[in-house]
Amino acid sequence: MRRRDLIGAMAACGLLAACGSEPGSSGAAGKGTNTLRYKMTVEVDTPHGIKSGYAIRELTRRRPSDSLGIGQDRGSTKLRGDAVVVRLPDNREVFALLTGVSGDVNYSTQIIYWSELWGKPEGASLELYPAIPRMDSLDSGNALPMLVRFAVQNDSRTVEQLRPEEFERVFGAGVKIRRISVSITADPVTNFLENHLEGLDINKNESLDGDFRPTTRPTLAQKLGYNDFTREQ
């Protein structure tokens, strides 16, 4: 694990321990654990109206022992949930990944802990776009998820990262990101991608480029993999 990812994970764990019970928490994960659920929603303007998608994710924090020493259990935070998929006209799709815009793998955990939502009740929300909040505690400081599409729908190697300002160039006039937001919820975790990833040729324990070989300049398809689209505890 990269050093910055380890630091981000440890920071998130520490924050959870300090804050106690989480909003949107059922408390049903077991002794010594707390759970929190949040919803990410992505809306896109198109000539055919607004198209949107959402995903509800769950964070489970296993608390550490009261007194910590060298080699003792420091607890953990796990994520369960999917990327957001927005289905556009002409059978095109956009994904808001579990990974951050700059590739930070802990993004989907950190975005709640370092946002203004922490400690607020169910229904509280925060806009991530077009008003992009600056969050210096995030690995990248940028609160946006990584947005991607597949140039060829059934070929995961054709994945391309998209910036919000690139949507019209890629998808045509009138197609623009309208809004990205997160909110606290108690609704069940969604699983919209369960039967979809196989059709995109995205497989467990593999990068999106199944022919990946070690390289000093990996492509986006070699950097991304199954866990950027879905994670299971």
Short mmCIF file of C-alpha atoms in Angstrom, two decimals:
data_model
loop_
_atom_site.label_atom_id
_atom_site.label_comp_id
_atom_site.label_asym_id
_atom_site.label_seq_id
_atom_site.Cartn_x
_atom_site.Cartn_y
_atom_site.Cartn_z
CA MET A 1 0.00 0.00 0.00
CA ARG A 2 1.29 3.45 -0.88
CA ARG A 3 2.35 5.62 2.04
CA ARG A 4 -0.26 8.31 1.41
CA ASP A 5 -3.02 5.68 1.22
CA LEU A 6 -1.89 4.15 4.50
CA ILE A 7 -1.86 7.56 6.17
CA GLY A 8 -5.34 8.31 4.84
CA ALA A 9 -6.72 5.00 6.10
CA MET A 10 -5.16 5.49 9.54
CA ALA A 11 -6.50 9.03 9.75
CA ALA A 12 -10.02 7.87 8.88
CA CYS A 13 -9.83 5.13 11.50
CA GLY A 14 -8.67 7.59 14.14
CA LEU A 15 -11.44 10.04 13.34
CA LEU A 16 -14.09 7.36 13.64
CA ALA A 17 -12.77 6.26 17.00
CA ALA A 18 -12.84 9.84 18.26
CA CYS A 19 -16.36 10.57 17.05
CA GLY A 20 -18.13 7.51 18.43
CA SER A 21 -21.49 6.60 16.90
CA GLU A 22 -22.03 7.50 13.28
CA PRO A 23 -25.09 9.22 11.80
CA GLY A 24 -27.09 6.87 9.63
CA SER A 25 -25.77 4.00 11.73
CA SER A 26 -27.72 0.89 12.54
CA GLY A 27 -25.17 -0.27 15.11
CA ALA A 28 -25.93 -3.81 13.94
CA ALA A 29 -22.53 -4.76 12.61
CA GLY A 30 -21.53 -6.48 15.83
CA LYS A 31 -19.82 -5.79 19.15
CA GLY A 32 -17.16 -3.12 18.93
CA THR A 33 -18.31 -1.84 15.53
CA ASN A 34 -20.30 1.05 14.12
CA THR A 35 -21.76 1.45 10.64
CA LEU A 36 -22.57 4.47 8.54
CA ARG A 37 -24.29 4.68 5.17
CA TYR A 38 -24.12 7.44 2.64
CA LYS A 39 -25.53 8.10 -0.82
CA MET A 40 -23.61 9.55 -3.74
CA THR A 41 -25.72 11.00 -6.57
CA VAL A 42 -24.52 12.10 -10.00
CA GLU A 43 -26.78 14.13 -12.35
CA VAL A 44 -26.03 14.83 -16.01
CA ASP A 45 -27.86 17.29 -18.29
CA THR A 46 -28.58 15.90 -21.77
CA PRO A 47 -30.72 17.04 -24.73
CA HIS A 48 -33.17 14.34 -23.58
CA GLY A 49 -33.45 15.62 -20.03
CA ILE A 50 -31.58 15.01 -16.79
CA LYS A 51 -30.05 11.54 -16.40
CA SER A 52 -28.94 10.48 -12.94
CA GLY A 53 -27.55 7.59 -10.96
CA TYR A 54 -26.77 6.93 -7.33
CA ALA A 55 -25.11 4.42 -5.05
CA ILE A 56 -25.55 3.82 -1.33
CA ARG A 57 -22.42 2.66 0.46
CA GLU A 58 -21.74 1.40 3.94
CA LEU A 59 -18.72 2.04 6.13
CA THR A 60 -18.05 -0.32 9.02
CA ARG A 61 -15.63 0.72 11.72
CA ARG A 62 -14.21 -1.95 14.00
CA ARG A 63 -12.94 -0.08 17.02
CA PRO A 64 -9.48 -0.75 18.49
CA SER A 65 -8.87 -1.81 22.06
CA ASP A 66 -8.97 0.91 24.73
CA SER A 67 -5.22 0.85 25.28
CA LEU A 68 -2.89 0.57 22.33
CA GLY A 69 0.68 -0.61 22.34
CA ILE A 70 3.21 -1.73 19.79
CA GLY A 71 1.77 -4.61 17.77
CA GLN A 72 -1.76 -4.26 19.17
CA ASP A 73 -4.92 -4.17 17.06
CA ARG A 74 -5.67 -0.62 15.91
CA GLY A 75 -9.08 -1.37 14.42
CA SER A 76 -10.13 -1.02 10.81
CA THR A 77 -12.60 0.68 8.48
CA LYS A 78 -14.20 -1.26 5.62
CA LEU A 79 -16.31 -0.09 2.71
CA ARG A 80 -19.15 -1.98 1.05
CA GLY A 81 -20.74 -0.58 -2.07
CA ASP A 82 -20.43 0.33 -5.73
CA ALA A 83 -19.44 3.07 -8.12
CA VAL A 84 -22.25 5.28 -9.44
CA VAL A 85 -23.31 4.59 -13.03
CA VAL A 86 -25.26 7.13 -15.10
CA ARG A 87 -26.83 5.77 -18.27
CA LEU A 88 -26.86 8.36 -21.03
CA PRO A 89 -28.71 8.34 -24.37
CA ASP A 90 -27.37 6.05 -27.12
CA ASN A 91 -26.38 3.34 -24.60
CA ARG A 92 -23.47 5.31 -23.22
CA GLU A 93 -22.44 5.18 -19.56
CA VAL A 94 -20.45 7.27 -17.12
CA PHE A 95 -19.08 5.89 -13.85
CA ALA A 96 -18.18 7.82 -10.70
CA LEU A 97 -15.65 5.44 -9.16
CA LEU A 98 -14.88 4.58 -5.57
CA THR A 99 -11.48 6.10 -6.33
CA GLY A 100 -10.83 9.85 -6.16
CA VAL A 101 -10.15 12.09 -9.14
CA SER A 102 -6.38 11.85 -8.58
CA GLY A 103 -6.39 8.10 -7.97
CA ASP A 104 -6.60 8.10 -4.16
CA VAL A 105 -7.95 4.66 -3.26
CA ASN A 106 -9.27 5.76 0.16
CA TYR A 107 -11.47 8.47 -1.35
CA SER A 108 -14.81 6.74 -0.69
CA THR A 109 -13.95 6.43 2.99
CA GLN A 110 -12.34 9.84 3.44
CA ILE A 111 -15.00 11.93 1.69
CA ILE A 112 -17.44 11.46 4.58
CA TYR A 113 -14.94 11.77 7.41
CA TRP A 114 -13.39 14.97 6.10
CA SER A 115 -16.58 16.63 4.84
CA GLU A 116 -18.99 18.96 6.60
CA LEU A 117 -21.48 16.07 6.85
CA TRP A 118 -19.77 14.45 9.80
CA GLY A 119 -22.07 14.37 12.83
CA LYS A 120 -25.11 15.61 10.92
CA PRO A 121 -28.45 13.76 10.81
CA GLU A 122 -29.90 11.56 8.10
CA GLY A 123 -30.76 13.63 5.03
CA ALA A 124 -27.91 16.11 5.46
CA SER A 125 -26.09 16.60 2.17
CA LEU A 126 -23.06 18.25 0.63
CA GLU A 127 -22.57 19.35 -2.97
CA LEU A 128 -19.31 18.21 -4.55
CA TYR A 129 -19.99 19.74 -7.97
CA PRO A 130 -20.35 22.37 -9.40
CA ALA A 131 -19.31 24.00 -6.10
CA ILE A 132 -16.22 21.87 -5.42
CA PRO A 133 -15.23 22.07 -1.74
CA ARG A 134 -11.52 22.09 -0.97
CA MET A 135 -10.64 19.31 1.48
CA ASP A 136 -6.95 19.44 2.31
CA SER A 137 -7.21 16.28 4.42
CA LEU A 138 -8.09 14.23 1.33
CA ASP A 139 -5.08 12.76 -0.44
CA SER A 140 -5.61 15.01 -3.46
CA GLY A 141 -7.40 17.91 -1.75
CA ASN A 142 -10.05 17.55 -4.48
CA ALA A 143 -13.46 16.28 -3.35
CA LEU A 144 -14.50 14.82 -6.72
CA PRO A 145 -14.63 11.11 -7.54
CA MET A 146 -12.84 9.84 -10.64
CA LEU A 147 -15.25 9.91 -13.60
CA VAL A 148 -14.65 7.40 -16.40
CA ARG A 149 -16.26 5.94 -19.50
CA PHE A 150 -15.42 3.07 -21.85
CA ALA A 151 -14.75 4.13 -25.43
CA VAL A 152 -15.75 0.59 -26.45
CA GLN A 153 -18.52 -0.63 -24.17
CA ASN A 154 -17.42 -4.25 -23.73
CA ASP A 155 -13.67 -3.61 -23.66
CA SER A 156 -12.41 -2.56 -20.22
CA ARG A 157 -9.02 -1.68 -21.71
CA THR A 158 -10.63 1.35 -23.41
CA VAL A 159 -11.38 3.12 -20.11
CA GLU A 160 -10.94 6.90 -20.25
CA GLN A 161 -10.94 9.41 -17.42
CA LEU A 162 -13.27 12.39 -17.89
CA ARG A 163 -13.11 15.84 -16.39
CA PRO A 164 -16.47 17.61 -15.93
CA GLU A 165 -15.52 20.23 -18.53
CA GLU A 166 -14.92 17.49 -21.13
CA PHE A 167 -18.44 16.04 -21.26
CA GLU A 168 -19.70 18.09 -24.20
CA ARG A 169 -16.59 17.31 -26.24
CA VAL A 170 -16.91 13.58 -25.57
CA PHE A 171 -20.70 13.11 -25.60
CA GLY A 172 -21.92 15.99 -27.72
CA ALA A 173 -23.61 19.36 -27.32
CA GLY A 174 -25.85 19.75 -24.29
CA VAL A 175 -24.31 16.90 -22.25
CA LYS A 176 -22.89 18.36 -19.04
CA ILE A 177 -22.37 17.29 -15.45
CA ARG A 178 -25.15 19.01 -13.54
CA ARG A 179 -24.47 18.02 -9.95
CA ILE A 180 -22.57 15.55 -7.76
CA SER A 181 -23.56 15.27 -4.11
CA VAL A 182 -23.29 13.04 -1.05
CA SER A 183 -25.81 12.65 1.76
CA ILE A 184 -26.24 10.67 4.97
CA THR A 185 -28.86 7.91 4.72
CA ALA A 186 -30.16 4.85 6.50
CA ASP A 187 -31.39 3.19 3.28
CA PRO A 188 -30.03 -0.25 2.28
CA VAL A 189 -26.75 -0.56 0.39
CA THR A 190 -27.32 -0.70 -3.36
CA ASN A 191 -25.83 -3.31 -5.67
CA PHE A 192 -26.61 -2.04 -9.16
CA LEU A 193 -23.36 -3.31 -10.67
CA GLU A 194 -23.68 -6.93 -9.50
CA ASN A 195 -24.43 -8.32 -12.95
CA HIS A 196 -22.96 -5.49 -14.98
CA LEU A 197 -19.21 -5.72 -14.42
CA GLU A 198 -18.84 -9.09 -16.13
CA GLY A 199 -20.37 -7.64 -19.28
CA LEU A 200 -17.76 -4.88 -19.15
CA ASP A 201 -15.01 -7.51 -18.87
CA ILE A 202 -14.10 -6.36 -15.34
CA ASN A 203 -12.93 -9.30 -13.24
CA LYS A 204 -11.89 -9.78 -9.64
CA ASN A 205 -8.18 -9.63 -8.82
CA GLU A 206 -7.33 -8.15 -12.21
CA SER A 207 -6.64 -4.73 -13.62
CA LEU A 208 -8.91 -3.52 -16.40
CA ASP A 209 -6.11 -4.51 -18.75
CA GLY A 210 -5.94 -8.27 -18.31
CA ASP A 211 -2.64 -8.37 -20.19
CA PHE A 212 -0.97 -6.08 -17.66
CA ARG A 213 2.77 -6.48 -17.26
CA PRO A 214 5.02 -4.50 -14.88
CA THR A 215 5.85 -1.10 -16.33
CA THR A 216 7.13 2.26 -15.16
CA ARG A 217 4.35 4.04 -17.06
CA PRO A 218 1.09 2.15 -16.50
CA THR A 219 -1.99 3.15 -18.47
CA LEU A 220 -5.25 4.03 -16.73
CA ALA A 221 -6.56 0.54 -17.58
CA GLN A 222 -3.52 -0.95 -15.84
CA LYS A 223 -3.99 1.25 -12.75
CA LEU A 224 -7.73 0.60 -12.30
CA GLY A 225 -9.36 -2.68 -11.34
CA TYR A 226 -12.39 -4.41 -9.87
CA ASN A 227 -12.10 -2.68 -6.48
CA ASP A 228 -12.43 0.75 -8.07
CA PHE A 229 -15.97 -0.24 -9.14
CA THR A 230 -17.17 -2.35 -6.23
CA ARG A 231 -15.97 -3.45 -2.81
CA GLU A 232 -17.25 -6.11 -0.49
CA GLN A 233 -16.45 -6.53 3.17
#
